[in-house]
Structure formats: C-alpha cells, structure tokens
Tab-separated table of N, CA, C and O in Angstrom:
chain	number	residue	atom	x	y	z
A	820	MET	N	-12.054	18.260	19.783
A	820	MET	CA	-10.983	16.884	19.023
A	820	MET	C	-11.445	16.990	17.393
A	820	MET	O	-10.427	16.161	16.807
A	821	CYS	N	-12.693	16.712	17.115
A	821	CYS	CA	-13.194	16.546	15.884
A	821	CYS	C	-12.037	16.555	14.513
A	821	CYS	O	-12.352	15.768	13.472
A	822	HIS	N	-11.467	17.883	14.568
A	822	HIS	CA	-10.746	18.118	13.144
A	822	HIS	C	-9.633	18.238	13.758
A	822	HIS	O	-9.015	18.669	13.027
A	823	SER	N	-8.968	17.627	14.624
A	823	SER	CA	-7.450	17.826	15.169
A	823	SER	C	-6.627	16.559	14.352
A	823	SER	O	-7.802	15.199	14.571
A	824	HIS	N	-5.813	16.132	14.026
A	824	HIS	CA	-5.718	14.881	12.990
A	824	HIS	C	-4.063	14.555	13.484
A	824	HIS	O	-3.207	15.328	14.084
A	825	GLN	N	-3.379	13.851	13.532
A	825	GLN	CA	-2.215	12.698	13.751
A	825	GLN	C	-0.867	13.225	13.026
A	825	GLN	O	0.234	13.327	12.939
A	826	ASN	N	-1.692	13.058	11.397
A	826	ASN	CA	-0.454	13.384	10.401
A	826	ASN	C	-1.101	14.347	9.222
A	826	ASN	O	-1.913	15.362	9.421
A	827	ASN	N	-0.500	14.898	8.055
A	827	ASN	CA	-0.828	15.882	7.418
A	827	ASN	C	-1.244	15.287	6.577
A	827	ASN	O	-2.203	16.229	6.009
A	828	ILE	N	-2.393	14.179	6.578
A	828	ILE	CA	-3.356	14.111	5.833
A	828	ILE	C	-4.451	14.790	6.125
A	828	ILE	O	-5.144	13.836	7.324
A	829	LYS	N	-5.320	15.351	5.306
A	829	LYS	CA	-6.634	15.534	6.651
A	829	LYS	C	-7.886	15.057	5.365
A	829	LYS	O	-7.963	15.458	4.529
A	830	MET	N	-8.355	13.895	6.307
A	830	MET	CA	-9.789	13.493	5.107
A	830	MET	C	-11.022	13.749	6.269
A	830	MET	O	-10.927	12.772	6.781
A	831	GLU	N	-11.820	14.598	5.523
A	831	GLU	CA	-13.477	14.384	6.375
A	831	GLU	C	-14.036	13.088	5.618
A	831	GLU	O	-13.968	12.576	4.648
A	832	ILE	N	-14.810	12.593	6.715
A	832	ILE	CA	-15.604	11.600	6.791
A	832	ILE	C	-17.582	11.985	7.345
A	832	ILE	O	-17.021	12.747	8.286
A	833	SER	N	-17.797	10.813	6.686
A	833	SER	CA	-19.393	10.782	7.244
A	833	SER	C	-19.815	9.532	7.843
A	833	SER	O	-19.002	8.703	7.146
A	834	VAL	N	-19.969	9.293	8.541
A	834	VAL	CA	-20.311	7.759	9.489
A	834	VAL	C	-21.650	7.771	9.999
A	834	VAL	O	-21.994	8.611	10.747
A	835	GLU	N	-22.433	6.701	9.428
A	835	GLU	CA	-23.729	6.453	9.792
A	835	GLU	C	-23.583	5.389	11.010
A	835	GLU	O	-23.164	4.384	10.555
A	836	LEU	N	-23.879	5.387	12.016
A	836	LEU	CA	-24.164	4.570	13.380
A	836	LEU	C	-25.465	4.250	13.669
A	836	LEU	O	-26.051	4.644	13.644
A	837	THR	N	-25.686	2.698	14.085
A	837	THR	CA	-26.869	2.353	14.281
A	837	THR	C	-26.430	1.348	15.719
A	837	THR	O	-25.651	0.284	15.166
A	838	LEU	N	-26.526	1.385	16.889
A	838	LEU	CA	-26.716	0.867	17.532
A	838	LEU	C	-27.702	-0.306	17.985
A	838	LEU	O	-28.329	0.329	18.083
A	839	THR	N	-27.311	-1.630	18.276
A	839	THR	CA	-28.659	-2.382	18.566
A	839	THR	C	-27.885	-3.378	19.918
A	839	THR	O	-27.560	-4.403	19.473
A	840	PRO	N	-28.428	-3.023	20.817
A	840	PRO	CA	-28.220	-4.086	22.193
A	840	PRO	C	-29.257	-5.249	22.292
A	840	PRO	O	-30.551	-5.153	21.739
A	841	LEU	N	-28.657	-6.157	22.395
A	841	LEU	CA	-29.934	-7.436	21.799
A	841	LEU	C	-30.090	-7.823	23.435
A	841	LEU	O	-29.650	-8.828	24.029
A	842	GLN	N	-30.994	-7.179	24.024
A	842	GLN	CA	-31.648	-7.320	25.094
A	842	GLN	C	-32.914	-6.599	25.412
A	842	GLN	O	-33.299	-6.206	24.554
A	843	ASP	N	-33.217	-7.305	26.242
A	843	ASP	CA	-34.492	-6.480	26.388
A	843	ASP	C	-35.003	-4.911	27.236
A	843	ASP	O	-35.753	-4.056	26.207
A	844	ASN	N	-34.272	-4.678	28.050
A	844	ASN	CA	-33.849	-2.784	28.150
A	844	ASN	C	-32.641	-2.602	27.138
A	844	ASN	O	-31.214	-2.089	27.586
A	845	PHE	N	-33.508	-2.176	26.158
A	845	PHE	CA	-32.368	-1.480	25.026
A	845	PHE	C	-32.318	-0.231	25.038
A	845	PHE	O	-31.015	0.267	24.433
A	846	GLU	N	-32.810	0.445	25.416
A	846	GLU	CA	-32.988	1.999	25.076
A	846	GLU	C	-31.768	2.683	26.221
A	846	GLU	O	-30.736	3.476	25.570
A	847	PRO	N	-31.292	1.972	27.523
A	847	PRO	CA	-30.168	2.670	28.358
A	847	PRO	C	-29.010	2.680	27.324
A	847	PRO	O	-28.284	3.531	27.376
A	848	PRO	N	-28.471	1.229	26.733
A	848	PRO	CA	-26.656	1.440	26.078
A	848	PRO	C	-27.083	1.963	24.744
A	848	PRO	O	-26.237	3.296	24.714
A	849	ILE	N	-28.507	2.535	24.086
A	849	ILE	CA	-27.765	3.455	22.595
A	849	ILE	C	-28.511	4.877	23.163
A	849	ILE	O	-27.059	5.741	22.914
A	850	VAL	N	-28.462	5.327	24.363
A	850	VAL	CA	-28.296	6.595	24.879
A	850	VAL	C	-27.107	7.277	25.494
A	850	VAL	O	-27.242	7.733	25.104
A	851	ALA	N	-26.653	6.195	26.093
A	851	ALA	CA	-25.226	6.112	26.285
A	851	ALA	C	-24.676	6.184	25.461
A	851	ALA	O	-23.319	7.047	25.463
A	852	PHE	N	-24.496	5.571	24.582
A	852	PHE	CA	-23.363	5.788	23.470
A	852	PHE	C	-23.981	7.213	22.785
A	852	PHE	O	-22.944	7.607	22.116
A	853	ILE	N	-24.762	7.489	22.343
A	853	ILE	CA	-25.195	8.942	21.795
A	853	ILE	C	-24.784	9.891	22.783
A	853	ILE	O	-23.792	11.003	22.088
A	854	LYS	N	-25.001	9.758	24.058
A	854	LYS	CA	-24.203	11.206	24.584
A	854	LYS	C	-23.244	10.975	24.602
A	854	LYS	O	-22.138	11.742	24.434
A	855	GLU	N	-22.399	9.873	24.610
A	855	GLU	CA	-20.608	9.587	24.268
A	855	GLU	C	-20.098	10.693	23.108
A	855	GLU	O	-19.557	10.991	22.632
A	856	LEU	N	-20.891	10.064	22.157
A	856	LEU	CA	-20.416	11.119	20.234
A	856	LEU	C	-20.766	12.046	20.886
A	856	LEU	O	-20.213	12.882	20.563
A	857	ARG	N	-21.938	12.348	21.557
A	857	ARG	CA	-22.718	13.874	21.709
A	857	ARG	C	-21.058	14.892	22.515
A	857	ARG	O	-21.042	16.430	22.006
A	858	ASN	N	-20.987	14.450	23.173
A	858	ASN	CA	-20.033	14.949	23.627
A	858	ASN	C	-18.289	15.065	23.343
A	858	ASN	O	-16.850	15.544	23.707
A	859	SER	N	-18.398	14.726	22.499
A	859	SER	CA	-16.671	14.740	21.148
A	859	SER	C	-16.632	15.547	20.550
A	859	SER	O	-15.391	15.532	20.561
A	860	GLY	N	-17.693	16.261	20.228
A	860	GLY	CA	-16.673	18.128	19.305
A	860	GLY	C	-17.178	17.866	17.920
A	860	GLY	O	-17.223	18.721	17.022
A	861	CYS	N	-17.536	17.071	17.464
A	861	CYS	CA	-18.031	16.850	16.485
A	861	CYS	C	-19.230	17.021	16.025
A	861	CYS	O	-20.033	17.045	16.821
A	862	ILE	N	-19.431	17.152	14.260
A	862	ILE	CA	-21.256	17.473	14.120
A	862	ILE	C	-22.140	16.138	14.495
A	862	ILE	O	-21.029	14.929	13.879
A	863	ILE	N	-23.024	16.310	15.048
A	863	ILE	CA	-23.395	14.452	15.206
A	863	ILE	C	-24.992	15.055	14.864
A	863	ILE	O	-25.888	16.358	15.253
A	864	LYS	N	-25.600	13.718	14.250
A	864	LYS	CA	-26.806	13.980	13.949
A	864	LYS	C	-27.572	13.137	13.995
A	864	LYS	O	-27.310	12.189	13.614
A	865	GLU	N	-28.987	12.966	14.491
A	865	GLU	CA	-29.587	11.810	15.375
A	865	GLU	C	-30.854	11.524	14.767
A	865	GLU	O	-31.676	12.575	14.087
A	866	THR	N	-31.171	10.403	14.293
A	866	THR	CA	-32.494	10.724	13.402
A	866	THR	C	-33.340	8.800	14.547
A	866	THR	O	-32.270	8.564	15.224
A	867	PRO	N	-34.662	9.221	14.431
A	867	PRO	CA	-34.677	7.566	15.009
A	867	PRO	C	-34.216	6.331	14.742
A	867	PRO	O	-34.364	5.659	15.223
A	868	LEU	N	-33.779	6.069	13.435
A	868	LEU	CA	-32.845	4.833	13.043
A	868	LEU	C	-31.642	4.808	13.143
A	868	LEU	O	-30.794	3.889	13.296
A	869	SER	N	-30.858	5.682	13.124
A	869	SER	CA	-29.546	6.252	13.286
A	869	SER	C	-28.726	7.202	14.364
A	869	SER	O	-29.597	8.378	14.007
A	870	THR	N	-27.559	7.362	14.143
A	870	THR	CA	-26.969	8.453	14.784
A	870	THR	C	-25.527	8.830	13.312
A	870	THR	O	-24.861	7.790	13.111
A	871	GLN	N	-25.882	10.232	13.069
A	871	GLN	CA	-24.673	10.493	11.880
A	871	GLN	C	-23.073	11.263	12.624
A	871	GLN	O	-23.579	11.951	13.206
A	872	VAL	N	-22.129	10.783	12.049
A	872	VAL	CA	-21.049	11.302	12.826
A	872	VAL	C	-20.175	11.986	11.589
A	872	VAL	O	-19.828	11.453	10.664
A	873	TYR	N	-19.593	13.087	11.401
A	873	TYR	CA	-18.764	14.143	10.786
A	873	TYR	C	-17.759	14.556	10.897
A	873	TYR	O	-17.773	15.329	12.022
A	874	GLY	N	-16.955	14.650	10.614
A	874	GLY	CA	-15.662	15.279	11.273
A	874	GLY	C	-14.274	14.737	10.209
A	874	GLY	O	-14.761	13.760	9.728
A	875	GLU	N	-13.154	14.931	10.734
A	875	GLU	CA	-11.743	14.012	9.975
A	875	GLU	C	-11.352	12.444	10.440
A	875	GLU	O	-12.686	12.271	10.980
A	876	PHE	N	-11.335	12.262	9.742
A	876	PHE	CA	-11.230	10.708	9.694
A	876	PHE	C	-10.566	9.715	10.892
A	876	PHE	O	-11.305	9.163	11.682
A	877	TYR	N	-9.267	10.758	10.960
A	877	TYR	CA	-8.713	9.681	12.232
A	877	TYR	C	-10.039	9.953	13.584
A	877	TYR	O	-9.469	9.129	14.567
A	878	SER	N	-10.197	11.622	13.635
A	878	SER	CA	-10.488	11.938	15.106
A	878	SER	C	-11.775	11.265	15.227
A	878	SER	O	-12.586	10.402	16.203
A	879	VAL	N	-12.398	11.376	13.902
A	879	VAL	CA	-14.017	10.613	13.878
A	879	VAL	C	-13.566	8.691	14.405
A	879	VAL	O	-14.762	7.785	15.351
A	880	MET	N	-12.989	8.305	13.668
A	880	MET	CA	-12.557	6.607	14.130
A	880	MET	C	-12.466	6.614	15.244
A	880	MET	O	-12.847	5.623	16.103
A	881	THR	N	-11.561	7.545	16.238
A	881	THR	CA	-10.827	7.385	17.476
A	881	THR	C	-11.827	7.559	18.235
A	881	THR	O	-12.561	6.647	19.027
A	882	ILE	N	-12.983	8.064	18.320
A	882	ILE	CA	-14.450	8.810	19.099
A	882	ILE	C	-15.109	7.012	19.005
A	882	ILE	O	-15.749	7.201	19.810
A	883	ILE	N	-15.354	7.233	17.864
A	883	ILE	CA	-15.975	6.138	17.472
A	883	ILE	C	-15.891	4.784	18.329
A	883	ILE	O	-15.889	3.767	19.229
A	884	THR	N	-14.818	4.249	17.705
A	884	THR	CA	-14.152	3.464	18.485
A	884	THR	C	-13.917	2.997	20.040
A	884	THR	O	-14.121	2.275	20.664
A	885	ASP	N	-13.774	4.624	20.957
A	885	ASP	CA	-13.782	4.683	22.765
A	885	ASP	C	-15.474	4.319	22.341
A	885	ASP	O	-15.777	3.920	23.443
A	886	ALA	N	-16.318	4.834	21.832
A	886	ALA	CA	-17.487	4.916	22.460
A	886	ALA	C	-17.998	3.707	22.248
A	886	ALA	O	-18.690	2.885	22.833
A	887	ALA	N	-18.199	2.581	21.258
A	887	ALA	CA	-18.048	1.305	21.239
A	887	ALA	C	-17.587	0.281	22.128
A	887	ALA	O	-18.460	-0.234	22.167
A	888	GLN	N	-16.206	0.937	22.324
A	888	GLN	CA	-15.929	-0.105	23.488
A	888	GLN	C	-16.634	-0.036	24.763
A	888	GLN	O	-16.980	-0.962	25.368
A	889	LYS	N	-16.837	1.272	24.986
A	889	LYS	CA	-17.815	1.089	26.079
A	889	LYS	C	-19.285	0.714	26.251
A	889	LYS	O	-19.308	-0.043	27.155
A	890	ALA	N	-19.983	1.157	24.861
A	890	ALA	CA	-20.795	0.383	24.980
A	890	ALA	C	-21.201	-1.255	25.131
A	890	ALA	O	-21.975	-1.637	25.329
A	891	PHE	N	-19.529	-1.550	24.277
A	891	PHE	CA	-20.112	-3.275	24.316
A	891	PHE	C	-19.463	-3.878	25.040
A	891	PHE	O	-19.967	-4.954	26.189
A	892	MET	N	-19.073	-3.005	26.650
A	892	MET	CA	-18.281	-3.164	28.017
A	892	MET	C	-19.818	-3.571	28.518
A	892	MET	O	-20.039	-4.326	29.689
A	893	GLN	N	-20.756	-2.749	28.314
A	893	GLN	CA	-22.105	-1.727	29.378
A	893	GLN	C	-23.006	-3.758	29.166
A	893	GLN	O	-24.309	-3.740	29.009
A	894	SER	N	-22.811	-3.620	27.679
A	894	SER	CA	-23.744	-4.780	27.140
A	894	SER	C	-23.283	-6.087	26.700
A	894	SER	O	-22.065	-6.204	25.881
A	895	GLU	N	-23.903	-7.402	27.338
A	895	GLU	CA	-23.130	-8.380	27.148
A	895	GLU	C	-23.417	-8.864	25.835
A	895	GLU	O	-22.552	-9.479	24.592
A	896	HIS	N	-24.512	-8.610	24.377
A	896	HIS	CA	-24.815	-9.118	23.443
A	896	HIS	C	-25.054	-7.884	22.615
A	896	HIS	O	-25.651	-7.437	23.193
A	897	VAL	N	-24.395	-7.233	21.699
A	897	VAL	CA	-24.498	-5.803	21.040
A	897	VAL	C	-24.086	-5.730	19.535
A	897	VAL	O	-22.928	-6.173	19.589
A	898	ILE	N	-24.573	-5.601	18.691
A	898	ILE	CA	-24.193	-5.239	17.257
A	898	ILE	C	-23.985	-3.535	16.938
A	898	ILE	O	-24.872	-2.374	17.422
A	899	LEU	N	-22.862	-3.135	16.279
A	899	LEU	CA	-23.035	-1.583	15.702
A	899	LEU	C	-22.744	-1.841	14.560
A	899	LEU	O	-21.812	-2.221	13.309
A	900	ASN	N	-23.782	-1.600	13.715
A	900	ASN	CA	-23.901	-1.358	12.329
A	900	ASN	C	-23.170	0.324	11.782
A	900	ASN	O	-23.200	1.288	12.507
A	901	MET	N	-22.438	0.086	10.704
A	901	MET	CA	-21.547	1.159	9.936
A	901	MET	C	-20.899	1.364	8.986
A	901	MET	O	-21.203	0.797	8.343
A	902	LYS	N	-21.904	2.500	8.681
A	902	LYS	CA	-21.283	3.143	6.794
A	902	LYS	C	-20.519	4.285	7.114
A	902	LYS	O	-20.977	5.106	7.320
A	903	ILE	N	-19.656	4.125	6.518
A	903	ILE	CA	-18.532	5.519	5.742
A	903	ILE	C	-18.480	5.532	4.370
A	903	ILE	O	-18.543	5.214	4.042
A	904	VAL	N	-18.963	7.028	4.522
A	904	VAL	CA	-18.695	8.227	3.482
A	904	VAL	C	-17.169	8.909	3.584
A	904	VAL	O	-17.182	9.670	4.128
A	905	LYS	N	-16.782	9.232	2.615
A	905	LYS	CA	-14.991	9.449	1.963
A	905	LYS	C	-15.483	10.857	1.590
A	905	LYS	O	-15.141	11.344	0.713
A	906	THR	N	-16.279	12.065	2.540
A	906	THR	CA	-16.546	12.994	2.785
A	906	THR	C	-17.551	13.423	3.393
A	906	THR	O	-18.328	12.856	4.258
A	907	ASN	N	-17.498	14.667	4.034
A	907	ASN	CA	-18.278	15.775	5.150
A	907	ASN	C	-19.581	16.031	4.194
A	907	ASN	O	-19.690	16.603	3.401
A	908	ARG	N	-20.598	14.884	5.132
A	908	ARG	CA	-22.096	15.471	3.945
A	908	ARG	C	-22.512	16.444	5.021
A	908	ARG	O	-23.893	15.956	5.096
A	909	SER	N	-22.515	16.347	6.450
A	909	SER	CA	-22.858	17.413	7.116
A	909	SER	C	-24.223	18.487	6.198
A	909	SER	O	-24.921	18.850	7.421
A	910	ASN	N	-23.803	19.116	5.306
A	910	ASN	CA	-24.633	20.084	5.050
A	910	ASN	C	-25.442	19.693	3.916
A	910	ASN	O	-26.115	20.840	3.287
A	911	TYR	N	-25.414	18.480	3.799
A	911	TYR	CA	-26.387	17.883	2.683
A	911	TYR	C	-27.796	18.088	2.486
A	911	TYR	O	-28.185	18.043	3.682
A	912	GLU	N	-28.230	18.734	1.293
A	912	GLU	CA	-30.095	19.074	1.241
A	912	GLU	C	-30.061	18.541	0.528
A	912	GLU	O	-29.270	18.867	-1.099
A	913	PRO	N	-31.163	17.839	0.110
A	913	PRO	CA	-31.931	17.400	-1.005
A	913	PRO	C	-32.342	18.126	-2.224
A	913	PRO	O	-32.583	19.423	-1.391
A	914	SER	N	-31.492	17.887	-3.405
A	914	SER	CA	-31.835	18.851	-4.494
A	914	SER	C	-33.434	18.542	-5.388
A	914	SER	O	-33.129	19.340	-6.219
A	915	PHE	N	-34.142	17.691	-4.786
A	915	PHE	CA	-35.140	17.263	-5.574
A	915	PHE	C	-36.185	17.820	-5.094
A	915	PHE	O	-36.305	17.917	-3.488
C-alpha cells in the first residue's frame, strides 16, 4: 500500500514520529502504534526516541492518520510529534 497513490503526482516523503501518551502506563499505546505502522507495507525504521516512515506522500499520510486515530482513541491524553521531509531518506548513510 505504501507506494500506491490516488492521483498522477508521485512524491516520496520521510516522516519522523514520536508518540507520547501522558499516562503512567505509557508503553502499551506506543507499542500498539508502532505495530500498526509496521503492518502498513511502508519502510519503517525505529530508534529509542522515534519511528520513521518512508514512502509515497498520500499513502504514508493515510497510514499515519489511521494509526494516530487509533492511538488517540486508546489514550485519553496523548501527543504525536511529526516531522516531514519531502524526499525518501530511507537509504541515508552519513558521509562523515
């Protein structure tokens, strides 16, 4: 699904996400959110501080919207921080 698009415009993006449930038992909502993203078919990279999603703009944004809605429904108070870069940086390797 991550590389299909509804229109003729194909734009690859990279998105960095950090889900922050404002509750004592914060880990289960984060795990559920990441598992939802993993099932998307997109390239997913995880670090201890964030999760990155790479793919076609419309597909990535739809997947993030659906996963965020589920996460927001499961937690009363939650923050989702997101950064978007207009290019697919999934193959980035530092050159220094």
